[in-house]
CSV table of C-alpha atoms and ligand atoms in Angstrom, one decimal:
chain,number,residue,atom,x,y,z
A,297,MET,CA,-7.0,-16.9,37.3
A,298,GLN,CA,-7.3,-13.6,35.6
A,299,SER,CA,-3.5,-13.1,35.9
A,300,PHE,CA,-2.6,-16.8,35.0
A,301,LEU,CA,-4.9,-15.9,32.4
A,302,ARG,CA,-2.6,-13.2,31.1
A,303,TRP,CA,0.8,-15.4,31.7
A,304,VAL,CA,-0.5,-17.5,28.9
A,305,GLY,CA,-1.7,-14.4,27.0
A,306,LEU,CA,1.4,-13.4,27.3
A,307,VAL,CA,3.9,-16.7,26.4
A,308,ILE,CA,1.5,-17.0,22.8
A,309,LEU,CA,2.5,-12.9,22.7
A,310,GLU,CA,5.9,-14.2,22.7
A,311,THR,CA,6.0,-17.3,20.9
A,312,PHE,CA,4.6,-15.3,18.0
A,313,ARG,CA,6.1,-12.1,18.3
A,314,LEU,CA,8.4,-11.8,14.7
A,315,ASN,CA,11.3,-9.1,14.9
A,316,ILE,CA,11.6,-7.4,11.8
A,317,LEU,CA,13.3,-5.2,9.9
A,318,LEU,CA,11.5,-3.3,7.5
A,319,THR,CA,14.0,-1.5,4.4
A,320,GLY,CA,11.9,1.5,3.3
A,321,GLY,CA,10.0,1.1,5.5
A,322,LEU,CA,9.7,4.8,6.0
A,323,GLY,CA,8.2,4.9,1.6
A,324,TYR,CA,4.6,4.2,1.2
A,325,VAL,CA,4.3,0.9,1.5
A,326,GLY,CA,6.6,0.7,3.8
A,327,SER,CA,5.3,2.5,6.1
A,328,HIS,CA,1.9,1.2,6.2
A,329,VAL,CA,2.9,-2.2,6.7
A,330,ALA,CA,4.8,-0.9,9.6
A,331,VAL,CA,1.3,0.0,11.0
A,332,VAL,CA,0.0,-3.7,10.6
A,333,LEU,CA,2.7,-5.8,11.6
A,334,THR,CA,3.3,-3.5,15.0
A,335,GLU,CA,-0.5,-3.7,15.6
A,336,ALA,CA,-0.6,-7.4,15.2
A,337,GLY,CA,1.9,-7.4,17.8
A,338,HIS,CA,5.4,-8.3,15.7
A,339,GLN,CA,8.4,-5.5,16.4
A,340,VAL,CA,9.8,-3.7,13.7
A,341,THR,CA,13.3,-2.2,12.8
A,342,ILE,CA,13.3,0.2,9.9
A,343,LEU,CA,16.5,1.0,7.8
A,344,ASP,CA,15.9,3.5,5.7
A,345,ASN,CA,18.0,6.1,3.5
A,346,LEU,CA,15.4,8.5,3.9
A,347,SER,CA,16.1,9.4,-1.0
A,348,ASN,CA,12.4,9.1,-1.0
A,349,CYS,CA,10.3,10.0,2.1
A,350,LYS,CA,10.7,12.0,4.8
A,351,HIS,CA,11.6,11.7,8.4
A,352,ALA,CA,8.3,13.4,9.4
A,353,VAL,CA,7.2,9.9,8.4
A,354,LEU,CA,8.1,8.5,12.2
A,355,ASP,CA,6.3,11.1,14.1
A,356,ARG,CA,3.0,10.4,12.0
A,357,LEU,CA,3.8,6.6,12.7
A,358,THR,CA,4.4,6.8,16.3
A,359,LYS,CA,0.8,9.3,16.2
A,360,ILE,CA,-0.8,6.1,14.6
A,361,LEU,CA,0.9,3.5,17.3
A,362,GLY,CA,1.0,5.3,20.2
A,363,LYS,CA,4.7,4.4,20.3
A,364,GLU,CA,8.5,5.5,18.3
A,365,PRO,CA,8.9,2.3,15.9
A,366,THR,CA,12.8,1.8,15.6
A,367,PHE,CA,14.4,3.5,13.3
A,368,ILE,CA,17.9,3.8,11.7
A,369,LYS,CA,18.8,6.4,9.0
A,370,GLY,CA,21.5,4.0,6.4
A,371,ASP,CA,21.7,3.0,2.9
A,372,VAL,CA,21.2,-0.9,2.4
A,373,ARG,CA,23.6,-0.9,0.2
A,374,GLU,CA,26.0,-0.5,3.6
A,375,THR,CA,26.0,-4.4,4.3
A,376,SER,CA,28.1,-4.1,7.8
A,377,LEU,CA,25.1,-1.9,8.6
A,378,VAL,CA,22.6,-4.2,7.5
A,379,GLU,CA,24.9,-6.8,9.7
A,380,SER,CA,24.7,-5.7,12.3
A,381,ILE,CA,21.3,-4.2,12.6
A,382,LEU,CA,20.1,-7.7,12.2
A,383,LYS,CA,22.5,-9.1,14.7
A,384,THR,CA,21.8,-5.7,17.6
A,385,HIS,CA,18.1,-6.5,16.8
A,386,SER,CA,17.9,-9.6,17.4
A,387,ILE,CA,15.6,-9.9,13.8
A,388,ASP,CA,14.9,-13.0,12.2
A,389,SER,CA,13.0,-12.0,9.0
A,390,VAL,CA,13.5,-9.3,6.6
A,391,VAL,CA,10.7,-7.2,4.5
A,392,HIS,CA,12.7,-5.3,1.2
A,393,PHE,CA,11.0,-2.4,0.6
A,394,ALA,CA,14.2,0.1,-0.2
A,395,GLY,CA,14.0,0.1,-4.0
A,396,LEU,CA,13.5,3.4,-6.4
A,397,LYS,CA,10.7,3.0,-8.3
A,398,SER,CA,10.4,5.2,-11.4
A,399,VAL,CA,9.5,3.9,-14.9
A,400,GLY,CA,10.2,6.6,-16.8
A,401,GLU,CA,13.2,8.0,-14.4
A,402,SER,CA,14.7,4.2,-15.2
A,403,VAL,CA,14.9,4.4,-19.0
A,404,LEU,CA,16.8,7.6,-18.3
A,405,ASP,CA,19.4,6.8,-15.9
A,406,PRO,CA,19.4,2.5,-15.9
A,407,MET,CA,22.3,2.6,-14.0
A,408,LEU,CA,21.3,4.5,-11.3
A,409,TYR,CA,18.0,1.8,-11.3
A,410,TYR,CA,20.1,-1.4,-11.6
A,411,ASN,CA,23.2,0.4,-9.2
A,412,ASN,CA,19.9,1.1,-6.5
A,413,ASN,CA,17.7,-1.6,-6.6
A,414,LEU,CA,20.2,-4.9,-7.0
A,415,ILE,CA,22.6,-3.5,-5.3
A,416,GLY,CA,21.2,-2.6,-3.2
A,417,ALA,CA,19.4,-6.4,-2.9
A,418,ILE,CA,22.1,-8.3,-3.2
A,419,SER,CA,23.6,-6.5,0.3
A,420,VAL,CA,20.5,-7.5,1.9
A,421,LEU,CA,20.0,-10.5,1.0
A,422,LYS,CA,24.6,-11.5,1.9
A,423,ALA,CA,23.8,-9.5,5.0
A,424,MET,CA,21.0,-12.0,6.2
A,425,GLN,CA,23.6,-15.1,5.0
A,426,LEU,CA,26.1,-13.7,7.6
A,427,CYS,CA,23.8,-13.8,9.7
A,428,ARG,CA,22.1,-16.7,9.1
A,429,VAL,CA,18.6,-14.8,8.7
A,430,LYS,CA,16.9,-16.5,6.2
A,431,LYS,CA,12.9,-15.3,5.9
A,432,PHE,CA,13.1,-12.9,3.2
A,433,VAL,CA,9.8,-11.4,1.8
A,434,PHE,CA,10.4,-9.3,-1.3
A,435,SER,CA,8.5,-6.1,-2.7
A,436,SER,CA,8.0,-6.8,-6.6
A,437,SER,CA,5.8,-6.0,-9.1
A,438,ALA,CA,3.2,-7.0,-11.5
A,439,THR,CA,6.0,-4.9,-14.1
A,440,VAL,CA,7.4,-8.1,-15.1
A,441,TYR,CA,4.7,-9.5,-16.8
A,442,GLY,CA,5.5,-7.1,-19.4
A,443,SER,CA,1.9,-6.6,-21.9
A,444,PRO,CA,-0.4,-8.5,-20.5
A,445,GLN,CA,-1.1,-12.4,-23.2
A,446,TYR,CA,-3.8,-12.7,-21.7
A,447,LEU,CA,-6.6,-11.8,-18.5
A,448,PRO,CA,-6.9,-11.8,-15.4
A,449,ILE,CA,-2.8,-12.8,-14.9
A,450,ASP,CA,-1.8,-15.1,-13.0
A,451,GLU,CA,1.9,-16.0,-11.2
A,452,MET,CA,2.9,-18.4,-14.5
A,453,HIS,CA,2.2,-15.8,-17.3
A,454,PRO,CA,5.2,-15.4,-19.0
A,455,LEU,CA,7.6,-12.8,-17.6
A,456,ASN,CA,9.0,-10.1,-20.5
A,457,PRO,CA,9.3,-6.4,-18.0
A,458,GLU,CA,10.4,-3.4,-20.2
A,459,SER,CA,12.1,-1.3,-18.4
A,460,PRO,CA,15.5,-1.5,-16.4
A,461,TYR,CA,12.8,-0.8,-13.5
A,462,GLY,CA,11.2,-4.1,-14.3
A,463,LYS,CA,14.1,-6.0,-15.1
A,464,THR,CA,15.8,-4.8,-11.3
A,465,LYS,CA,13.0,-6.8,-10.0
A,466,LEU,CA,13.0,-9.1,-12.3
A,467,GLN,CA,16.7,-9.7,-12.0
A,468,ILE,CA,16.4,-9.9,-8.0
A,469,GLU,CA,13.5,-12.8,-8.6
A,470,LEU,CA,16.0,-14.7,-10.4
A,471,ILE,CA,18.2,-14.4,-7.5
A,472,LEU,CA,15.9,-15.4,-5.1
A,473,ARG,CA,15.5,-18.6,-7.0
A,474,ASP,CA,18.9,-19.5,-6.9
A,475,LEU,CA,19.6,-18.6,-3.7
A,476,VAL,CA,17.2,-21.1,-2.0
A,477,ALA,CA,17.7,-23.8,-4.4
A,478,SER,CA,21.8,-23.5,-2.6
A,479,ASP,CA,21.0,-23.7,0.3
A,480,SER,CA,17.6,-25.4,2.0
A,481,GLY,CA,17.0,-23.3,4.2
A,482,TRP,CA,16.0,-20.1,3.3
A,483,LYS,CA,11.8,-19.2,3.2
A,484,VAL,CA,11.2,-16.6,0.6
A,485,VAL,CA,8.3,-15.0,-0.3
A,486,ALA,CA,8.5,-12.7,-3.6
A,487,LEU,CA,4.8,-10.1,-3.2
A,488,ARG,CA,3.6,-9.0,-7.3
A,489,TYR,CA,1.6,-5.7,-6.3
A,490,PHE,CA,-0.5,-4.1,-8.5
A,491,ASN,CA,-1.8,-0.7,-8.6
A,492,PRO,CA,-1.2,0.5,-4.3
A,493,VAL,CA,-3.4,3.3,-3.4
A,494,GLY,CA,-4.8,5.1,-0.6
A,495,ALA,CA,-4.0,5.5,3.1
A,496,HIS,CA,-4.4,4.8,6.5
A,497,ASP,CA,-7.7,5.6,7.4
A,498,SER,CA,-6.2,8.5,10.0
A,499,GLY,CA,-5.3,10.7,7.4
A,500,LEU,CA,-1.5,10.1,8.7
A,501,ILE,CA,0.5,8.6,6.6
A,502,GLY,CA,0.0,8.0,2.7
A,503,GLU,CA,1.2,8.2,-0.6
A,504,GLU,CA,3.6,11.9,-1.0
A,505,PRO,CA,5.1,12.1,-4.8
A,506,ASN,CA,8.0,14.6,-5.4
A,507,GLY,CA,6.8,16.6,-7.8
A,508,THR,CA,4.0,16.2,-10.5
A,509,PRO,CA,2.5,12.2,-10.3
A,510,ASN,CA,2.9,10.2,-12.5
A,511,ASN,CA,0.7,7.8,-11.4
A,512,LEU,CA,-3.3,8.3,-11.5
A,513,MET,CA,-4.1,8.3,-7.9
A,514,PRO,CA,-2.6,10.8,-6.6
A,515,TYR,CA,-3.1,12.8,-9.3
A,516,ILE,CA,-7.0,12.8,-9.6
A,517,SER,CA,-6.2,13.1,-5.5
A,518,GLN,CA,-4.2,16.7,-6.7
A,519,VAL,CA,-6.5,18.4,-8.9
A,520,ALA,CA,-9.5,17.4,-6.5
A,521,ILE,CA,-7.1,19.5,-3.9
A,522,GLY,CA,-6.9,22.6,-6.9
A,523,ALA,CA,-3.4,22.0,-7.1
A,524,LEU,CA,-3.4,20.7,-10.5
A,525,LYS,CA,-5.6,22.2,-13.4
A,526,ARG,CA,-7.5,19.1,-14.7
A,527,LEU,CA,-6.8,15.2,-15.3
A,528,LYS,CA,-4.8,13.9,-18.4
A,529,ILE,CA,-6.5,10.8,-19.5
A,530,PHE,CA,-4.5,9.2,-22.1
A,531,GLY,CA,-6.1,8.2,-24.5
A,532,SER,CA,-9.9,7.1,-25.3
A,533,ASP,CA,-9.7,4.7,-27.6
A,534,TYR,CA,-8.4,1.5,-25.9
A,535,GLU,CA,-10.2,-1.7,-26.4
A,536,THR,CA,-11.9,-1.4,-22.7
A,537,LEU,CA,-15.6,-0.5,-22.4
A,538,ASP,CA,-15.3,2.9,-22.0
A,539,GLY,CA,-11.8,3.3,-23.8
A,540,THR,CA,-9.8,4.1,-21.1
A,541,GLY,CA,-7.1,2.6,-18.8
A,542,ILE,CA,-8.1,-0.5,-16.7
A,543,ARG,CA,-5.7,-1.8,-13.7
A,544,ASP,CA,-6.0,-3.4,-10.6
A,545,TYR,CA,-6.4,-1.2,-8.0
A,546,ILE,CA,-5.3,-2.1,-4.8
A,547,HIS,CA,-6.1,-0.5,-1.0
A,548,VAL,CA,-2.7,0.4,0.5
A,549,MET,CA,-3.7,-1.8,3.9
A,550,ASP,CA,-4.7,-4.9,1.9
A,551,LEU,CA,-1.1,-4.9,0.5
A,552,ALA,CA,0.3,-4.2,4.2
A,553,GLU,CA,-2.1,-7.0,5.4
A,554,GLY,CA,-0.4,-9.0,2.9
A,555,HIS,CA,2.9,-8.5,4.2
A,556,GLN,CA,1.7,-10.0,7.2
A,557,ALA,CA,0.2,-13.2,6.2
A,558,ALA,CA,3.3,-13.5,3.8
A,559,LEU,CA,5.5,-13.3,7.4
A,560,GLU,CA,2.8,-16.0,9.4
A,561,TYR,CA,3.5,-17.6,5.8
A,562,LEU,CA,7.3,-18.1,6.1
A,563,SER,CA,6.5,-19.5,9.8
A,564,GLU,CA,4.2,-22.1,8.7
A,565,PRO,CA,5.8,-25.2,6.5
A,566,SER,CA,5.9,-24.3,3.1
A,567,GLU,CA,7.7,-24.0,-0.3
A,568,PRO,CA,11.2,-22.2,-0.2
A,569,LEU,CA,9.7,-19.6,-2.7
A,570,SER,CA,6.9,-18.2,-3.0
A,571,ILE,CA,5.6,-15.7,-5.9
A,572,ILE,CA,2.1,-14.4,-5.1
A,573,ASN,CA,0.5,-11.4,-7.2
A,574,LEU,CA,-1.3,-9.0,-4.6
A,575,GLY,CA,-4.1,-7.7,-6.3
A,576,THR,CA,-8.0,-7.7,-5.6
A,577,GLY,CA,-9.2,-9.1,-8.8
A,578,TYR,CA,-11.0,-6.7,-10.4
A,579,GLY,CA,-10.3,-3.7,-13.0
A,580,CYS,CA,-11.3,-0.3,-12.8
A,581,SER,CA,-11.3,2.4,-15.7
A,582,VAL,CA,-9.2,5.7,-15.5
A,583,LEU,CA,-13.4,7.3,-16.4
A,584,ASP,CA,-14.7,5.2,-13.2
A,585,LEU,CA,-11.8,6.1,-10.8
A,586,LEU,CA,-12.3,9.7,-11.8
A,587,LYS,CA,-16.5,9.2,-10.7
A,588,LEU,CA,-15.7,7.7,-7.4
A,589,TYR,CA,-13.2,10.0,-6.5
A,590,GLU,CA,-15.3,13.4,-6.9
A,591,ILE,CA,-18.6,11.2,-5.1
A,592,ALA,CA,-15.8,11.0,-2.6
A,593,SER,CA,-14.5,14.5,-2.7
A,594,SER,CA,-17.4,15.9,-3.5
A,595,ARG,CA,-15.4,17.8,-6.3
A,596,ARG,CA,-15.6,18.1,-9.8
A,597,ILE,CA,-12.0,16.9,-11.0
A,598,PRO,CA,-12.1,18.5,-14.4
A,599,PHE,CA,-10.2,16.6,-17.1
A,600,GLU,CA,-9.4,16.2,-21.1
A,601,VAL,CA,-8.8,12.8,-22.8
A,602,THR,CA,-4.5,13.8,-24.7
A,603,GLU,CA,-2.6,11.0,-26.3
A,604,ARG,CA,-1.9,7.5,-25.3
A,605,ARG,CA,1.1,7.7,-22.7
A,606,PRO,CA,4.6,5.9,-24.2
A,607,GLY,CA,4.0,2.5,-23.0
A,608,ASP,CA,0.7,2.1,-21.6
A,609,ILE,CA,-1.1,-1.2,-22.1
A,610,ALA,CA,-5.0,-1.4,-22.3
A,611,SER,CA,-5.9,-3.7,-19.4
A,612,CYS,CA,-4.0,-5.2,-16.4
A,613,TYR,CA,-5.2,-7.5,-13.9
A,614,ALA,CA,-4.2,-9.6,-10.7
A,615,ASN,CA,-5.8,-13.4,-10.7
A,616,ALA,CA,-5.4,-12.8,-7.5
A,617,ASP,CA,-6.3,-16.9,-6.1
A,618,LYS,CA,-2.6,-17.9,-5.1
A,619,ALA,CA,-2.6,-16.0,-1.8
A,620,PHE,CA,-5.7,-17.0,-0.6
A,621,LYS,CA,-4.8,-20.2,-1.1
A,622,ARG,CA,-1.4,-20.0,0.2
A,623,MET,CA,-1.7,-16.9,2.9
A,624,GLY,CA,-5.6,-17.4,3.4
A,625,TRP,CA,-5.4,-13.7,2.2
A,626,LYS,CA,-7.7,-11.8,-0.1
A,627,SER,CA,-8.2,-7.5,-0.2
A,628,LYS,CA,-11.1,-6.7,1.4
A,629,ARG,CA,-11.3,-2.9,1.0
A,630,SER,CA,-13.5,-1.6,-2.1
A,631,LEU,CA,-12.2,1.5,-4.4
A,632,LYS,CA,-15.2,3.9,-1.9
A,633,ASN,CA,-13.2,2.9,0.8
A,634,MET,CA,-9.3,3.9,-1.5
A,635,CYS,CA,-10.9,6.4,-3.0
A,636,GLU,CA,-12.1,7.9,0.5
A,637,ASP,CA,-9.0,7.2,2.5
A,638,SER,CA,-7.3,8.7,-0.5
A,639,TRP,CA,-9.1,11.9,-0.2
A,640,LYS,CA,-8.0,11.6,3.7
A,641,TRP,CA,-4.9,12.3,3.5
A,642,GLN,CA,-5.2,14.6,0.5
A,643,MET,CA,-7.2,16.9,2.8
A,644,SER,CA,-4.9,16.3,6.0
A,645,GLN,CA,-1.8,17.7,3.6
A,646,ALA,CA,-3.4,20.4,2.6
A,647,LEU,CA,-4.2,21.9,6.7
A,648,LYS,CA,-0.7,21.1,7.3
A,649,LYS,CA,0.6,23.6,4.5
B,208,NAD,P1,8.4,4.8,-2.1
B,208,NAD,O1,10.0,5.3,-2.4
B,208,NAD,O2,7.6,5.5,-0.8
B,208,NAD,O3,9.9,3.7,0.0
B,208,NAD,C1,11.2,3.2,-0.7
B,208,NAD,C2,11.9,3.8,0.6
B,208,NAD,O4,12.9,2.9,-0.1
B,208,NAD,C3,11.6,5.3,0.9
B,208,NAD,O5,11.5,5.1,1.7
B,208,NAD,C4,13.3,5.1,0.0
B,208,NAD,O6,13.8,6.7,1.1
B,208,NAD,C5,14.1,4.0,0.7
B,208,NAD,N1,15.1,3.7,0.2
B,208,NAD,C6,15.3,3.5,-1.5
B,208,NAD,N2,16.6,3.3,-1.7
B,208,NAD,C7,17.1,2.8,-0.8
B,208,NAD,C8,18.2,2.8,-0.4
B,208,NAD,N3,19.6,1.7,-0.6
B,208,NAD,N4,18.7,2.3,1.1
B,208,NAD,C9,18.0,2.1,1.9
B,208,NAD,N5,16.5,3.3,1.9
B,208,NAD,C10,16.6,3.0,0.6
B,208,NAD,O7,8.1,2.8,-2.9
B,208,NAD,P2,6.6,2.6,-2.0
B,208,NAD,O8,5.7,2.6,-3.4
B,208,NAD,O9,6.7,2.2,-0.9
B,208,NAD,O10,6.8,1.0,-2.9
B,208,NAD,C11,8.3,-0.1,-2.0
B,208,NAD,C12,8.4,-1.3,-2.6
B,208,NAD,O11,7.3,-1.6,-3.9
B,208,NAD,C13,9.5,-0.5,-4.4
B,208,NAD,O12,10.6,-1.4,-4.2
B,208,NAD,C14,9.2,-0.6,-4.8
B,208,NAD,O13,9.6,-0.5,-6.1
B,208,NAD,C15,8.0,-1.5,-5.1
B,208,NAD,N6,6.2,-1.5,-5.9
B,208,NAD,C16,6.0,-0.1,-5.5
B,208,NAD,C17,5.0,-0.2,-6.6
B,208,NAD,C18,3.6,1.3,-6.3
B,208,NAD,O14,3.0,1.3,-6.6
B,208,NAD,N7,4.0,1.4,-5.1
B,208,NAD,C19,3.9,-1.0,-7.4
B,208,NAD,C20,5.4,-2.1,-7.1
B,208,NAD,C21,6.1,-2.3,-6.5
B,209,UFG,N1,-3.2,7.6,-16.6
B,209,UFG,C1,-3.3,8.9,-16.8
B,209,UFG,N2,-3.6,9.6,-16.9
B,209,UFG,C2,-2.6,10.0,-15.8
B,209,UFG,C3,-2.1,8.6,-14.9
B,209,UFG,C4,-2.0,7.8,-15.4
B,209,UFG,O1,-4.7,8.9,-17.8
B,209,UFG,O2,-2.3,10.9,-15.1
B,209,UFG,C5,-3.5,6.3,-16.9
B,209,UFG,C6,-2.9,5.0,-17.9
B,209,UFG,O3,-2.2,5.2,-19.1
B,209,UFG,C7,-3.5,3.8,-17.4
B,209,UFG,C8,-4.0,4.3,-15.4
B,209,UFG,O4,-4.2,5.4,-15.6
B,209,UFG,O5,-4.3,3.4,-17.7
B,209,UFG,C9,-2.9,3.7,-14.7
B,209,UFG,O6,-2.3,4.7,-14.7
B,209,UFG,P1,-0.4,4.9,-13.4
B,209,UFG,O7,0.5,5.9,-13.8
B,209,UFG,O8,-1.0,5.4,-12.3
B,209,UFG,O9,-0.3,3.3,-13.8
B,209,UFG,P2,0.4,1.8,-14.2
B,209,UFG,O10,-0.6,1.1,-13.8
B,209,UFG,O11,1.1,2.5,-15.6
B,209,UFG,O12,1.6,1.5,-13.1
B,209,UFG,C10,1.8,1.3,-12.0
B,209,UFG,C11,3.0,1.7,-11.6
B,209,UFG,C12,4.4,0.6,-12.3
B,209,UFG,C13,3.9,-0.5,-12.0
B,209,UFG,C14,2.9,-0.7,-12.1
B,209,UFG,C15,2.5,-2.0,-12.2
B,209,UFG,O13,3.5,3.4,-11.8
B,209,UFG,O14,5.8,1.0,-11.2
B,209,UFG,O15,1.7,0.6,-11.9
B,209,UFG,O16,2.3,-2.5,-10.6
B,209,UFG,F1,4.9,-1.5,-12.2
């Protein structure tokens, strides 16, 4: 009887097991998604050119998962390489993370962004078309909304990205719209992330910004560890409760589970293209995040208030209802969890040095 049940279990597992290609899968978000999908019984293959991550992430994933994920070093713009990976690994779904993501850098060097992000996405889609692989999850961003006209931001909010980076995200979404209209076989989910923060609770993987961080939580964590002197708070005269900027911070593991939900949603009868916010639905100010991080790290975090950062907005947070209605997903982890896991990751990084 027991062996029969084990056999039934194996059949069920095989039926629901997906072979998933993660482009950019050694990066911050992709590595956490690799953990969640592998632990859910799916088979992941990672393609990354290592332009913004370290090869060591693969060893850390192996430690977490107890087995090494399949990894290919290469560039998504090499269409024949993507094609051969899709065939060799019998891929049925692709999650496309690979891309550059710095707003400031994209303003200074827009061609770098149009080349990498746009040509990269077109190349992956072309290879998928050639191999008749038609399930695609795309890492989009809340930056496509531009300055909010109302809050919380739902998916119907007007689109007005302000940087070349944001424009590449919107242009890829438009390409996806045309693609699904041209061929009813495609099933696509574009996930618009709000502000991913935190790390896997093992402390083995997390965000590793190059040089001085631009984003708030990595900056706070480096002040807490003593690598940076003090946090500069960009403006305390916004129209918010404490005058500092408000954002929708989402734990990267919640975000990762959102990808699992999206892939499973693609296997059900669903609309050809779904555009879905991944956020918590709650805003948190810079000062509130700072205080929570002080508690999580048991350290005082020095700060000074400086000028507003050009291009920043007062408040931005998601209406996350669609993700729940369509995919049954909502965020579970608190700001306290985000700060604690970020601190654990920061401490483990410091120990390595
Ligand atoms: P990341 O830089 O940590 O990961 C991206 C990975 O893609 C890196 O490992 C990099 O080496 C790889 N890569 C880049 N160009 C490539 C190419 N041409 N070929 C192969 N590999 C390539 O970034 P992340 O934070 O993990 O973000 C993942 C995706 O999510 C990106 O598309 C980003 O724009 C989007 N996103 C991120 C955030 C955020 O705050 N982290 C917010 C919204 C959207
Ligand atoms: N901030 C500071 N000091 C810092 C860094 C940030 O006060 O050193 C403040 C900002 O002014 C803002 C808040 O902290 O009020 C959050 O700033 P982040 O840079 O962490 O995040 P943003 O919302 O500005 O932008 C991020 C990504 C974008 C993405 C956007 C929406 O950097 O790529 O979230 O997903 F488009």
